[in-house]
Amino acid sequence: MEYLSRTSSPVTEELWQLIDEATVRTARSVLTGRRVLTMTGPLGIGTGSVPVDDQDQKAETASDGFIVTRGRRMVELPTLYEDFTLYAKDLAQSEKAGYPADLSAVMAAAQAMALKEDRLIFLGNAKLGYDGLLSVPNANRLAKGDWAEGENAFTDVAAGIETLVSKGVYGAYTLVVSPALYMQMQRRQQALGMMEIDRVSKLVEGRLFRSPVLGKHQAVLVSAQPQNMDLVVGQDLAAAYLEQRDLNHVFRLTETVLPRIRRQQAVAVFDKA
């Protein structure tokens, strides 16, 4: 069975291509988590669950002729989705007039999907039992100063890097901040002749991103090496055909993804003091 129900739909190949292009283009302009985490997959819609190892606890234990892996659990890949409708009359008019179909509904749905994915990556979903980078229980939590004043942003991020190093977390570091904190760093340090954001960016070798899913005062520093964390993708973001309702065409954007945090100590969360 074709999972996305495309071949049985009345939608033309040309329109499917336009929908795919609009979906990918819009999602890429919004997604932040995929710029931070290494992607594993797509593994296909048949991948229902994956092992999540706690690298600080993982070990094989033997007892009474049985060997099991401690520090490992199987976690289901949740399905994210967003529906949208293309009106049959609009499609017919665009075809008759010879101009491209209006795909603003596709782009709005793709943006909503991108934000859902980033919320899962950064904030998790407590109701469903999924941890995000800011919500993992054993992350390092550091008091954050006022990043609109002095050198607080630089000092806090430097302290975050020192904390990760002290926990044996080495390699490249990535900082993700809220839009508000990003703007607060747009200040010139007169004594140094540099923008505060440029100083902070140098600390993480340019791996500084902002995401609208973070709250006003939220920031997170991670060592996003694959041995520490990754993003498991089963079904990558794609449009499926749902039904024809009131003569109009109803679609669903869907994907199965899971942020897999193998080492929680590779995360440093800045909390407002």
CSV table of N, CA and C in Angstrom, one decimal, residues 3-4 6 16 19 23 26-27 78-86 103-119 235-243 245 249-257:
chain,number,residue,atom,x,y,z
A,3,TYR,N,1.7,4.6,1.2
A,3,TYR,CA,1.4,5.3,2.4
A,3,TYR,C,0.8,6.7,2.2
A,4,LEU,N,1.3,7.4,1.3
A,4,LEU,CA,0.9,8.8,1.1
A,4,LEU,C,-0.3,8.9,0.1
A,6,ARG,N,-0.8,8.9,-3.0
A,6,ARG,CA,-0.6,9.8,-4.1
A,6,ARG,C,-1.1,9.2,-5.5
A,16,TRP,N,1.7,17.8,-7.7
A,16,TRP,CA,2.5,17.1,-6.6
A,16,TRP,C,3.9,17.7,-6.5
A,19,ILE,N,3.7,21.1,-5.0
A,19,ILE,CA,3.5,21.0,-3.5
A,19,ILE,C,4.8,20.6,-2.8
A,23,THR,N,6.7,22.9,0.0
A,23,THR,CA,6.9,22.3,1.3
A,23,THR,C,8.3,22.4,1.8
A,26,THR,N,9.7,26.1,2.1
A,26,THR,CA,9.2,26.8,3.3
A,26,THR,C,9.8,26.2,4.6
A,27,ALA,N,9.8,24.9,4.7
A,27,ALA,CA,10.3,24.3,5.9
A,27,ALA,C,11.7,24.6,6.2
A,78,PRO,N,7.2,9.6,17.2
A,78,PRO,CA,5.9,10.2,17.0
A,78,PRO,C,5.6,10.7,15.6
A,79,THR,N,4.3,10.7,15.3
A,79,THR,CA,3.9,11.3,14.0
A,79,THR,C,3.5,12.7,14.1
A,80,LEU,N,4.1,13.6,13.4
A,80,LEU,CA,3.6,15.0,13.4
A,80,LEU,C,2.8,15.2,12.1
A,81,TYR,N,1.8,16.0,12.2
A,81,TYR,CA,1.0,16.3,11.0
A,81,TYR,C,0.3,17.6,11.0
A,82,GLU,N,0.0,18.1,9.8
A,82,GLU,CA,-0.8,19.4,9.6
A,82,GLU,C,-1.6,19.3,8.3
A,83,ASP,N,-2.9,19.5,8.4
A,83,ASP,CA,-3.7,19.4,7.2
A,83,ASP,C,-3.9,20.8,6.5
A,84,PHE,N,-4.1,20.7,5.2
A,84,PHE,CA,-4.4,21.9,4.4
A,84,PHE,C,-5.3,21.5,3.3
A,85,THR,N,-6.0,22.5,2.7
A,85,THR,CA,-7.0,22.3,1.7
A,85,THR,C,-6.7,23.2,0.5
A,86,LEU,N,-6.7,22.6,-0.7
A,86,LEU,CA,-6.7,23.3,-2.0
A,86,LEU,C,-8.0,23.3,-2.6
A,103,LEU,N,-0.4,28.3,-3.7
A,103,LEU,CA,0.0,27.3,-2.8
A,103,LEU,C,0.3,27.9,-1.4
A,104,SER,N,-0.3,29.0,-1.1
A,104,SER,CA,-0.1,29.7,0.2
A,104,SER,C,-0.6,28.7,1.3
A,105,ALA,N,-1.6,27.9,1.1
A,105,ALA,CA,-2.0,27.0,2.2
A,105,ALA,C,-1.0,25.9,2.4
A,106,VAL,N,-0.3,25.5,1.4
A,106,VAL,CA,0.8,24.5,1.5
A,106,VAL,C,1.9,25.2,2.4
A,107,MET,N,2.3,26.4,2.0
A,107,MET,CA,3.4,27.0,2.7
A,107,MET,C,3.0,27.3,4.2
A,108,ALA,N,1.8,27.7,4.5
A,108,ALA,CA,1.4,27.9,5.9
A,108,ALA,C,1.5,26.6,6.7
A,109,ALA,N,1.0,25.5,6.0
A,109,ALA,CA,1.1,24.2,6.7
A,109,ALA,C,2.6,23.7,6.9
A,110,ALA,N,3.4,24.0,5.9
A,110,ALA,CA,4.8,23.6,6.1
A,110,ALA,C,5.5,24.4,7.2
A,111,GLN,N,5.1,25.7,7.3
A,111,GLN,CA,5.7,26.5,8.4
A,111,GLN,C,5.2,26.0,9.8
A,112,ALA,N,4.0,25.6,9.9
A,112,ALA,CA,3.4,25.0,11.1
A,112,ALA,C,4.1,23.7,11.4
A,113,MET,N,4.4,22.9,10.4
A,113,MET,CA,5.1,21.6,10.7
A,113,MET,C,6.5,21.9,11.1
A,114,ALA,N,7.2,22.8,10.5
A,114,ALA,CA,8.6,23.1,10.9
A,114,ALA,C,8.6,23.6,12.4
A,115,LEU,N,7.7,24.4,12.8
A,115,LEU,CA,7.6,24.8,14.2
A,115,LEU,C,7.3,23.7,15.1
A,116,LYS,N,6.4,22.8,14.7
A,116,LYS,CA,6.1,21.6,15.5
A,116,LYS,C,7.3,20.7,15.7
A,117,GLU,N,8.1,20.5,14.7
A,117,GLU,CA,9.3,19.7,14.8
A,117,GLU,C,10.3,20.4,15.7
A,118,ASP,N,10.5,21.7,15.6
A,118,ASP,CA,11.4,22.4,16.5
A,118,ASP,C,11.0,22.4,17.9
A,119,ARG,N,9.7,22.5,18.1
A,119,ARG,CA,9.2,22.5,19.5
A,119,ARG,C,9.5,21.1,20.1
A,235,GLN,N,9.6,8.7,8.4
A,235,GLN,CA,9.1,9.3,7.2
A,235,GLN,C,9.4,10.8,7.2
A,236,ASP,N,10.2,11.2,6.2
A,236,ASP,CA,10.5,12.6,6.2
A,236,ASP,C,9.3,13.4,5.8
A,237,LEU,N,9.4,14.7,6.0
A,237,LEU,CA,8.3,15.6,5.7
A,237,LEU,C,7.8,15.5,4.3
A,238,ALA,N,6.5,15.2,4.1
A,238,ALA,CA,5.9,14.9,2.8
A,238,ALA,C,4.4,15.2,2.9
A,239,ALA,N,3.8,15.4,1.7
A,239,ALA,CA,2.4,15.6,1.6
A,239,ALA,C,1.7,14.4,1.2
A,240,ALA,N,0.6,14.1,1.9
A,240,ALA,CA,-0.3,12.9,1.5
A,240,ALA,C,-1.7,13.4,1.1
A,241,TYR,N,-2.3,12.6,0.3
A,241,TYR,CA,-3.7,13.0,-0.1
A,241,TYR,C,-4.7,12.3,0.9
A,242,LEU,N,-5.6,13.1,1.5
A,242,LEU,CA,-6.5,12.6,2.5
A,242,LEU,C,-7.9,12.3,1.8
A,243,GLU,N,-8.5,13.3,1.2
A,243,GLU,CA,-9.8,13.0,0.7
A,243,GLU,C,-10.3,14.2,-0.2
A,245,ARG,N,-13.3,16.6,-0.3
A,245,ARG,CA,-14.4,17.0,0.6
A,245,ARG,C,-15.1,18.3,0.0
A,249,HIS,N,-9.9,19.5,-2.3
A,249,HIS,CA,-8.8,18.5,-2.1
A,249,HIS,C,-8.2,18.8,-0.7
A,250,VAL,N,-8.2,17.8,0.2
A,250,VAL,CA,-7.7,17.9,1.5
A,250,VAL,C,-6.4,17.0,1.6
A,251,PHE,N,-5.3,17.7,2.0
A,251,PHE,CA,-4.0,17.1,2.1
A,251,PHE,C,-3.5,17.0,3.5
A,252,ARG,N,-2.5,16.2,3.8
A,252,ARG,CA,-1.9,16.2,5.1
A,252,ARG,C,-0.4,16.2,5.0
A,253,LEU,N,0.3,17.1,5.6
A,253,LEU,CA,1.7,17.1,5.7
A,253,LEU,C,2.0,16.2,6.9
A,254,THR,N,2.9,15.3,6.8
A,254,THR,CA,3.2,14.3,7.8
A,254,THR,C,4.7,14.0,7.9
A,255,GLU,N,5.2,13.6,9.0
A,255,GLU,CA,6.5,13.1,9.2
A,255,GLU,C,6.6,12.4,10.5
A,256,THR,N,7.6,11.5,10.7
A,256,THR,CA,7.8,10.8,12.0
A,256,THR,C,9.3,11.1,12.3
A,257,VAL,N,9.5,11.8,13.5
A,257,VAL,CA,10.8,12.2,13.9
A,257,VAL,C,11.0,12.1,15.4
